[in-house]
Short mmCIF file of C-alpha atoms in Angstrom, two decimals:
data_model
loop_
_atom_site.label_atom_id
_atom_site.label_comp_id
_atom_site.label_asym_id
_atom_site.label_seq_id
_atom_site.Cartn_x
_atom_site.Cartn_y
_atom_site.Cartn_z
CA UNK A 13 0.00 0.00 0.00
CA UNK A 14 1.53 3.22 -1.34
CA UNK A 15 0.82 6.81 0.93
CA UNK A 16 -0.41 9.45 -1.49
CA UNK A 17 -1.39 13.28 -0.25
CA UNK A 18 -2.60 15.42 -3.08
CA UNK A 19 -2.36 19.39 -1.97
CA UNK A 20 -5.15 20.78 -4.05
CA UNK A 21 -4.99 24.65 -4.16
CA UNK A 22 -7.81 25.49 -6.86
CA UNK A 23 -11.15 27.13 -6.28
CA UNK A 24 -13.69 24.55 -7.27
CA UNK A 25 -15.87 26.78 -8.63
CA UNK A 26 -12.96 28.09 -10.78
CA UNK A 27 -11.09 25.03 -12.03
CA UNK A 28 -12.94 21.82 -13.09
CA UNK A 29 -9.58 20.11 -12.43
CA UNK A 30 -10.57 19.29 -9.09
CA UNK A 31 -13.23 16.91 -10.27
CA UNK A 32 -9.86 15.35 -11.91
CA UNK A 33 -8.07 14.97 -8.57
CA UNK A 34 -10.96 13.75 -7.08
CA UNK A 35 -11.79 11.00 -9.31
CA UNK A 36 -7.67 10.27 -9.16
CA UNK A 37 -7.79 10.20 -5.29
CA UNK A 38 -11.05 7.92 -5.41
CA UNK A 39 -9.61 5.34 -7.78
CA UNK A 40 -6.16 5.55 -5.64
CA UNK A 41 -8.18 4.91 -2.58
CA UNK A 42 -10.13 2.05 -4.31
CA UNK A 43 -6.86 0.35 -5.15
CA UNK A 44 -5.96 0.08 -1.45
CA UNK A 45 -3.55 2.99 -0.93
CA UNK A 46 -3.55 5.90 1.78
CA UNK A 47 -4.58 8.85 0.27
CA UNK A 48 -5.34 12.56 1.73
CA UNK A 49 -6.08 15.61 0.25
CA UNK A 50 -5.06 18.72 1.71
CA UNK A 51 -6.69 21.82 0.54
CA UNK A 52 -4.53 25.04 0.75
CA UNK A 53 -5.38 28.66 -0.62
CA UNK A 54 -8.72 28.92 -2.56
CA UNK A 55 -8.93 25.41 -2.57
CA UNK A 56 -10.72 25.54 0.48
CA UNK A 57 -14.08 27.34 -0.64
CA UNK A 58 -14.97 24.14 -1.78
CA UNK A 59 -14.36 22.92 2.37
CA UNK A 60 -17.23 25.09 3.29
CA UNK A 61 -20.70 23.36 2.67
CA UNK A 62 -22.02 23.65 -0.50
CA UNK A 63 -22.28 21.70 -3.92
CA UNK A 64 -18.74 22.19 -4.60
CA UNK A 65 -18.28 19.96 -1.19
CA UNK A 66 -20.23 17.28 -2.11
CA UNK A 67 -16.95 15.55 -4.02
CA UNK A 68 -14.61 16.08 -0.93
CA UNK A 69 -17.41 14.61 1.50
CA UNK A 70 -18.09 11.62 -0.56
CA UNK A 71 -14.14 11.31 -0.59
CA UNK A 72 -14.08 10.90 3.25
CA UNK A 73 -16.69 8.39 3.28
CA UNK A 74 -14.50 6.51 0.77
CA UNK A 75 -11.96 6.64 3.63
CA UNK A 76 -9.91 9.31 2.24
CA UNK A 77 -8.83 11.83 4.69
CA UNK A 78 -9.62 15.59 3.60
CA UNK A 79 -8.45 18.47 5.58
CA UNK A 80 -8.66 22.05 4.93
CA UNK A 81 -5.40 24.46 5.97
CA UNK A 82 -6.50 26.42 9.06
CA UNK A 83 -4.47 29.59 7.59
CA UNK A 84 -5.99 29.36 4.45
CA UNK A 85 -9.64 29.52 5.75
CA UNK A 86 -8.66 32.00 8.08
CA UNK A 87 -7.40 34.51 5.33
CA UNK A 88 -10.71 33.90 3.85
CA UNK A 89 -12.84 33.99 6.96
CA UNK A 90 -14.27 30.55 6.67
CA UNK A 91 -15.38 29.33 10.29
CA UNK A 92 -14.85 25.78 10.86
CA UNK A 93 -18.25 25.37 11.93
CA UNK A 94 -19.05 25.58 8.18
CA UNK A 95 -16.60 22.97 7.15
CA UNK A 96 -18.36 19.43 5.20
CA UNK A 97 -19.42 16.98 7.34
CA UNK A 98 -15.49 14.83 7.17
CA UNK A 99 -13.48 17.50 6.63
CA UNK A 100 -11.14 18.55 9.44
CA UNK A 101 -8.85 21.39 9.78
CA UNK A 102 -5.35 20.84 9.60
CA UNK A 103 -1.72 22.81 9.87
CA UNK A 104 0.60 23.20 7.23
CA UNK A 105 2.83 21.33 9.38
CA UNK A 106 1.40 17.95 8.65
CA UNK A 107 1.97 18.43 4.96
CA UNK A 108 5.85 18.60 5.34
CA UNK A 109 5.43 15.88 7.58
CA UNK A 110 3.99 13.91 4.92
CA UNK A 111 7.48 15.08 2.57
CA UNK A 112 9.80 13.76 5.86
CA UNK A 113 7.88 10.44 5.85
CA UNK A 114 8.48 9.15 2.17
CA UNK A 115 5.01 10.04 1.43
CA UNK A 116 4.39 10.91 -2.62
CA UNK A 117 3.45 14.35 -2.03
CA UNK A 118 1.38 15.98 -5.34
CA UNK A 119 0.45 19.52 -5.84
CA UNK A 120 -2.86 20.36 -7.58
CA UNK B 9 18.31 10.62 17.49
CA UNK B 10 16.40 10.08 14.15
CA UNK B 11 18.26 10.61 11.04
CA UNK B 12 17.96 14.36 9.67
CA UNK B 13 15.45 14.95 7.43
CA UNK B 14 16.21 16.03 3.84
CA UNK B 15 13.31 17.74 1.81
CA UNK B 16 13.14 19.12 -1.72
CA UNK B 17 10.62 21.61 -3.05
CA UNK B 18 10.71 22.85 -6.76
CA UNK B 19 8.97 26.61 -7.41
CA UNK B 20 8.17 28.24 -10.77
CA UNK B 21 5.97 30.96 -10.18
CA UNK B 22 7.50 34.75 -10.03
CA UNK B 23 7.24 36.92 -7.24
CA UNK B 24 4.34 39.07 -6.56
CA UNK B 25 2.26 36.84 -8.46
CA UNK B 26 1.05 33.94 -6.94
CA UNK B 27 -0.17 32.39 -3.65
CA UNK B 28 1.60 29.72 -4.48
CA UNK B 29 4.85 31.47 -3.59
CA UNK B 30 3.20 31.93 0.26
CA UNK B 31 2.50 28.76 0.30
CA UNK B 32 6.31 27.78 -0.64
CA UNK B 33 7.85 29.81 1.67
CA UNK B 34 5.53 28.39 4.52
CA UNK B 35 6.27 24.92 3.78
CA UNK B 36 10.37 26.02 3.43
CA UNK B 37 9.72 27.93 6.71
CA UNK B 38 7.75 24.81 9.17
CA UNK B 39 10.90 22.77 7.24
CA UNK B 40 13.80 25.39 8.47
CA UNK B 41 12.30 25.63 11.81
CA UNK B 42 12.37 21.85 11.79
CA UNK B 43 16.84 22.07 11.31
CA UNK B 44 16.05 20.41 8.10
CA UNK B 45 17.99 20.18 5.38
CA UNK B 46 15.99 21.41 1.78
CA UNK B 47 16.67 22.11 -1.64
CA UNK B 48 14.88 24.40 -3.19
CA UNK B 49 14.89 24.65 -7.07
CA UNK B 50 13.46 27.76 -8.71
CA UNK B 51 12.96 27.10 -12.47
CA UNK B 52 11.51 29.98 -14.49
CA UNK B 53 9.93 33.19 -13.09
CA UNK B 54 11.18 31.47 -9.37
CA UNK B 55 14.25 32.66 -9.98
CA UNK B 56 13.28 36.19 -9.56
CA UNK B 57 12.57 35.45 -5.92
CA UNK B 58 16.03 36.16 -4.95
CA UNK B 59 16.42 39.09 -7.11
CA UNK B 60 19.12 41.62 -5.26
CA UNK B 61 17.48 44.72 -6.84
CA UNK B 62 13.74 44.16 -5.05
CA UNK B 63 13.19 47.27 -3.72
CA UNK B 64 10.50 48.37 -1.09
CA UNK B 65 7.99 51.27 -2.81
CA UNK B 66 5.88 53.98 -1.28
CA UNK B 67 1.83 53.74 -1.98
CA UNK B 68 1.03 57.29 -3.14
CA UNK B 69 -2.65 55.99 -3.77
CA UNK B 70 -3.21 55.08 -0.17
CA UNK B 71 -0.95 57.98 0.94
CA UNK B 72 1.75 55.39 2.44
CA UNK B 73 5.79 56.49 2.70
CA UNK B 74 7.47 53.14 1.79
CA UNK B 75 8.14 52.51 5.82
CA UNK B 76 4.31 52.36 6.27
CA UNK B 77 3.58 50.20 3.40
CA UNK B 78 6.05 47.71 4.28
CA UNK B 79 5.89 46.50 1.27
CA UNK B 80 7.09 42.11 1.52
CA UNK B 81 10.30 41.64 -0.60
CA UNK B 82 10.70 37.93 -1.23
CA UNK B 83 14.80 38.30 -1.59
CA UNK B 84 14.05 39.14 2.16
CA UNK B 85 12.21 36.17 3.09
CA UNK B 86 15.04 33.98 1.43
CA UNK B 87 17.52 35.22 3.54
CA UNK B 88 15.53 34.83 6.43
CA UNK B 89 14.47 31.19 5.56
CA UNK B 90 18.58 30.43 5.66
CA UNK B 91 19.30 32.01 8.54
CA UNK B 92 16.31 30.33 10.12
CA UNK B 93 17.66 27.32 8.72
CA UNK B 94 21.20 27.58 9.97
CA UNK B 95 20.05 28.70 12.91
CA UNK B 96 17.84 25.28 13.98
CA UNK B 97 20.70 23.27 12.77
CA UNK B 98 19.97 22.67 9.13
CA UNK B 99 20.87 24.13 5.47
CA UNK B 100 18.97 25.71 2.47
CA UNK B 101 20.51 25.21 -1.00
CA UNK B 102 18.73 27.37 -3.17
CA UNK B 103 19.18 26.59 -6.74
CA UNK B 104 18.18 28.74 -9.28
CA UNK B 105 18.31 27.26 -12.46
CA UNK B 106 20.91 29.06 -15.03
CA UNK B 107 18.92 29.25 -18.18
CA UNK B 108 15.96 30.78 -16.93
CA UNK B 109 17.92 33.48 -15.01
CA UNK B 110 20.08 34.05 -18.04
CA UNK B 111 16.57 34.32 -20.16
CA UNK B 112 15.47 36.91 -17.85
CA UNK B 113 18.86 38.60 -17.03
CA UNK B 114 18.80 38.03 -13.47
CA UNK B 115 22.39 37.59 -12.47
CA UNK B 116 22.31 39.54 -9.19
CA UNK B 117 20.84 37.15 -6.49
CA UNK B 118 21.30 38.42 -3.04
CA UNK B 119 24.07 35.94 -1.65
CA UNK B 120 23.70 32.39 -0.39
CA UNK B 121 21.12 31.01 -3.69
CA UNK B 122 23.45 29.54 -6.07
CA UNK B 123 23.24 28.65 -9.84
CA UNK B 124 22.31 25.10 -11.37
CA UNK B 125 20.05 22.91 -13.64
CA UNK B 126 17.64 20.69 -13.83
CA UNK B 127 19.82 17.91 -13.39
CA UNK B 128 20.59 19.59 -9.52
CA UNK B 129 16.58 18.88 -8.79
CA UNK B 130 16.89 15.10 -10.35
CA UNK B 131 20.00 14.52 -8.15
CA UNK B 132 18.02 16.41 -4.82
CA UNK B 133 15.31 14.58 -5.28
CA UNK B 134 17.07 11.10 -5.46
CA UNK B 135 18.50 11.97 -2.03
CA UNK B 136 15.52 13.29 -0.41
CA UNK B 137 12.70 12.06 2.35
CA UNK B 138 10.68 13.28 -0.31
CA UNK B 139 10.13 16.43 -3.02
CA UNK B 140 7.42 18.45 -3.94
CA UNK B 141 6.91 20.07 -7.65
CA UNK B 142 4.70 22.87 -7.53
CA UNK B 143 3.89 24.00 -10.98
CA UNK B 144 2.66 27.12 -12.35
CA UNK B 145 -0.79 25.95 -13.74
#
């Protein structure tokens, strides 16, 4: 089992790429590998509830770990009490913890 | 004691330009803090981050002198991130690759980022933890 952690930085309601890095994280996730998705910059509007969450939250079910970075929703005023039902907040920190650990780190 | 971590992150984007450059530097900053020791490889517009001739501007719109718009140089920040580095016990080699700074004429880095290729990311990369490519698009 390979550890995959996609940092996805697009505005879903901008890009239509996201759908892509979905669908790759799902299939990834379906093969039996670790995956998480960390979304940084405007890739967390689509963390707050809404259509645009619907992907990420079907995602976690799935057993992929989302999180959202906590500066990132902060610059944009998103509280976390509006975050999708499985998406967490997260540091920065974890992300070059996933680098230190071998981990195949992709940016979106 | 663990072994020392070695990172590697690759930047494209120019300054002033992109969030993605914030973003960078973060990631370069949590991994200074850390004593790691990173490569970081600035291909294209990245390698007018360390630009010597950055200067600091007033804001005549908003009525600002350039002391109170403190305007963010990122030739600062790169110093910064290697004294941070240094300081915790670990090393930045920044890499700015040759071509694109001959492309866009800039020579003058501010000291400490060094020139290289691509083949300098392929060889970091092989003896990192792990790398991150984060691409203009």
């Amino acid at each position: 089992m390979a550890q995959y952690t996609f940092i996805s930085s697009r505005d879903p309601f901008e890009s239509r790429d996201c759908e892509h890095t979905m669908s790759l994280a799902s299939e990834l996730r379906r093969s039996g590998n670790e995956v998480t998705i960390f979304l940084v910059q405007n890739g967390v509007f689509g963390a707050r509830k809404s259509v645009a969450s619907q992907g990420w939250s079907k995602l976690a079910r799935e057993g992929v770990r989302i999180l959202a970075d906590t500066f990132s929703l902060k610059e944009r005023g998103i509280d976390h009490g509006r975050l999708e039902s499985g998406i967490e907040p997260a540091e920065l920190d974890l992300m070059v913890d996933h680098l230190a650990e071998g981990r195949r780190v992709i940016w979106h | 004691m663990s072994e020392k971590k070695k990172i590697t992150v690759s930047i494209m984007d120019g300054p002033f330009e992109s969030a993605r450059t914030v973003t960078a530097m973060r990631l370069i900053d949590i991994a200074a803090t850390r004593g790691y020791d990173i490569t970081v490889f600035a291909y294209e517009g990245a390698v007018s981050l360390a630009f010597a001739k950055q200067t600091a501007h007033a804001n005549a719109v908003h009525g600002r002198d350039a002391g109170e718009e403190d305007h963010p140089l990122p030739r600062e920040w790169i110093a910064a991130l290697m004294q941070t580095a240094t300081q915790n016990g670990g090393s930045i080699d920044w890499i700015n690759c040759g071509l694109c700074v001959d492309e866009r004429g800039m020579s003058e880095s501010i000291p400490g980022p060094r020139r290289g290729s691509p083949a300098d990311l392929w060889k970091a990369a092989e003896a990192s933890d792990g790398t991150l490519i984060i691409g203009t698009r």
